[in-house]
Amino acid sequence: MSTAIGTPNIALVKYWGKRDEELNLPTNSSISMTLDEKLTTKTSVLFTEEIDQDRLYINREEQDINGADIPEKSMFIKRALEYMRKKSGIKGHALIVSENNFPTSSGIASSASGGATLVFALSDALGLKMTRREMSIIARQISGSACRSVYGGIVEWKKGKKPDGSDSFARQVIKPSYWGDLRDVITIVDTSKKKISSSVGHHTTIATSTLYKNRPKHADAEVKIIKDAIKRKDFQAMAEIIMRDSNDMHATMLDTWPPIMYLNDNSRDIIYAIHELNEKKGRYVAAYTFDAGANAHIITTEDFINDVLDVLKGINSVKSTIQSGVGNGPKILKNESLIDLSKLSPI
Amino acid sequence: MSTAIGTPNIALVKYWGKRDEELNLPTNSSISMTLDEKLTTKTSVLFTEEIDQDRLYINREEQDINGADIPEKSMFIKRALEYMRKKSGIKGHALIVSENNFPTSSGIASSASGGATLVFALSDALGLKMTRREMSIIARQISGSACRSVYGGIVEWKKGKKPDGSDSFARQVIKPSYWGDLRDVITIVDTSKKKISSSVGHHTTIATSTLYKNRPKHADAEVKIIKDAIKRKDFQAMAEIIMRDSNDMHATMLDTWPPIMYLNDNSRDIIYAIHELNEKKGRYVAAYTFDAGANAHIITTEDFINDVLDVLKGINSVKSTIQSGVGNGPKILKNESLIDLSKLSPI
């Protein structure tokens, strides 16, 4: 029995397109900032013989993880569970209860924090004593970007080359404290479910977009440049890459057939407003980036939080904002559980 | 003295990106449908010694076409005027009065109909007896896509190879009557001025977009395929190319730095609605395409006009529609003039 807490990450150079769809192996390396505990996933895991089969609850809704015809995401979770359970030698069914404090499938990557937190809880519950790297590889197989949420700070996911994915994992570029005044201002504009799931998009973009061909090599080059920029805390160099990479990814989505369009009028307003703010300041003080959803992430530093908030106040459709710093990554919660142990006994 | 009438064209494979900015030489060939006389430009030209300098009025507003620091578009008009006046041997200043019956700079290409119609009127007023090809080359130098509006029917603009542009002109692919039931349903959603003029966009996309590199070759290949599809009236093959090429162009715009975004929520609604209509019908019955503006052009055939109109009725922001067939191209109006000859005498 174990409970873990983890957080999403926001990609600064995006992961879009897989070279292996089964193993979530990407066509390019990516970089992200792990968010702090304003947005969290908590996951409790119990292995017990008192339930009839493995059971998974996300936000209090049971997910089907048994049987042949289950969704891909459930299959990937099941695969990770089987692998880790086998490795530990422990028998019994798993009861997994996971809860996010933010809306699922709204462009805030619940699958990243979900995947990383689950692997943390499983590893602890099964007494596996895995390294972060091992956990990152397993988390990647649940949901690609989850491999980055296994670490705090700013994190690189090396795409790797091997067909089995054993060299495709994340590692920390800088510790959370290294650039402590870095911020992500998240605008909450649309909590409705996405029309197109990311995994379908990953597939169809590679299969159909002619423009996409130029992306992987270019993104890899950007990862190298932004890593150096981050290490010397060069916000100017970092900001332009963040914004351009977001635009680049959404451009390949629009070029996908049928087209994938996550950016809306609100996103456009934010994009133009951030360009205006930077122009007014005569340098980059903020950088927008959008994942597979319409919520904006505005990367900035503590000094310019108020400027960013002022800009966002001028945009009608922004209902609220969340300010996140650089997070520490997942951890085990010793004295907390989402599972009521008065009714079930662990193995 | 002469008056001409001309019409816009809607590109089915787009012109975006110049290999020569002075001469408007494109990086790829393009294909368009010349629209009928629902949307028109009328242009009257008078050469007279009774005015002090060349004068140009567009929609009753005088445009500066003299002096050193005039806008590029005015410079290009002035250049065409000088060239044709010199060729004719006629002296005297030109009074040019041009009027569109549709909003300028709203994504309906007023510069295309304006450029083509002006060249027609100038050629006639100066007694030049130019061929359409010659007029197409001059119209191209006023505004790239204007070279296509010199012809009726469906028109190809061959990009050409020569540095002087003498092999970069339009020609007719099919006559207007060949596919008489082809239609363009234009949605009028935004008559405000564009934020970014097309000519700035042409430049910055080539200069900054990494994804753009794949576009020219791909667009040229599409031109070949769509030409064959048009000749055999194959709406299925044509429709997919039209939609994908529009998405492809707007994707390279989004990948431009700073980004160019003409598509808005309304455009997205229309894109999704047309995809739904086609799915419902089990084949392509309509194809959307967007120029450098948010107005949609829905290419369809007479049989499916009502289906398209029904779909558009469901979209709030569509204020009105214009239905256009395939147009005949520009012509001289013998008994009409925008210039009051009671006050001015021709040479």
XYZ file of C-alpha atoms in Angstrom, chain A residues 195-196 208 210-211 213-215 218 240 243-244 247-248 250-252 254-255 257-265 268 271-272 275 284 288, chain B residues 195-196 208 210-211 213-215 218 240 243-244 247-248 250-252 254-255 257-265 268 271-272 275 284 288:
68
model
C -12.356 16.755 -29.306
C -9.270 14.867 -30.411
C -0.525 12.984 -43.183
C 3.781 17.186 -45.359
C 5.073 20.103 -43.310
C 8.874 16.336 -42.008
C 10.943 19.361 -41.033
C 9.862 19.357 -37.400
C 14.445 21.309 -35.955
C 11.709 32.844 -28.370
C 6.892 30.510 -28.405
C 8.151 29.392 -31.776
C 3.501 27.697 -32.943
C 5.458 25.134 -34.927
C 0.235 23.727 -33.724
C 1.108 24.462 -37.359
C 1.828 20.780 -38.010
C -3.330 22.329 -38.663
C -1.528 20.673 -41.571
C -5.598 15.615 -42.289
C -8.245 15.994 -41.074
C -6.912 19.149 -39.409
C -6.387 19.381 -35.643
C -7.057 22.813 -34.197
C -6.507 23.446 -30.497
C -5.825 27.173 -30.725
C -8.929 29.362 -30.620
C -9.740 33.085 -30.595
C -4.886 34.194 -30.538
C -0.520 35.283 -28.379
C -0.950 38.812 -29.731
C 3.846 39.848 -28.322
C 11.106 39.107 -23.925
C 3.297 31.718 -24.361
C -3.898 43.234 -39.234
C -1.098 42.019 -41.454
C 11.350 32.622 -40.718
C 11.153 26.227 -40.890
C 8.093 24.249 -41.924
C 10.582 24.679 -46.808
C 8.402 21.710 -47.721
C 5.562 23.791 -49.122
C 4.359 20.032 -52.490
C -9.311 17.252 -50.737
C -8.927 21.953 -48.189
C -5.480 20.569 -47.483
C -4.678 24.301 -44.136
C -1.091 23.905 -45.300
C -2.272 28.739 -42.848
C 0.021 26.316 -41.007
C 3.092 27.983 -42.527
C 1.275 30.147 -37.899
C 4.874 28.925 -38.063
C 7.750 34.610 -36.666
C 5.976 36.581 -35.365
C 3.031 34.298 -36.133
C 0.332 35.224 -38.651
C -3.130 33.989 -37.763
C -6.028 34.625 -40.107
C -8.176 31.667 -39.050
C -10.464 32.351 -36.102
C -13.154 30.492 -34.145
C -12.744 26.570 -37.177
C -13.921 23.781 -41.145
C -15.407 21.276 -38.713
C -15.909 17.961 -42.558
C -16.765 15.268 -50.606
C -13.461 25.064 -47.613
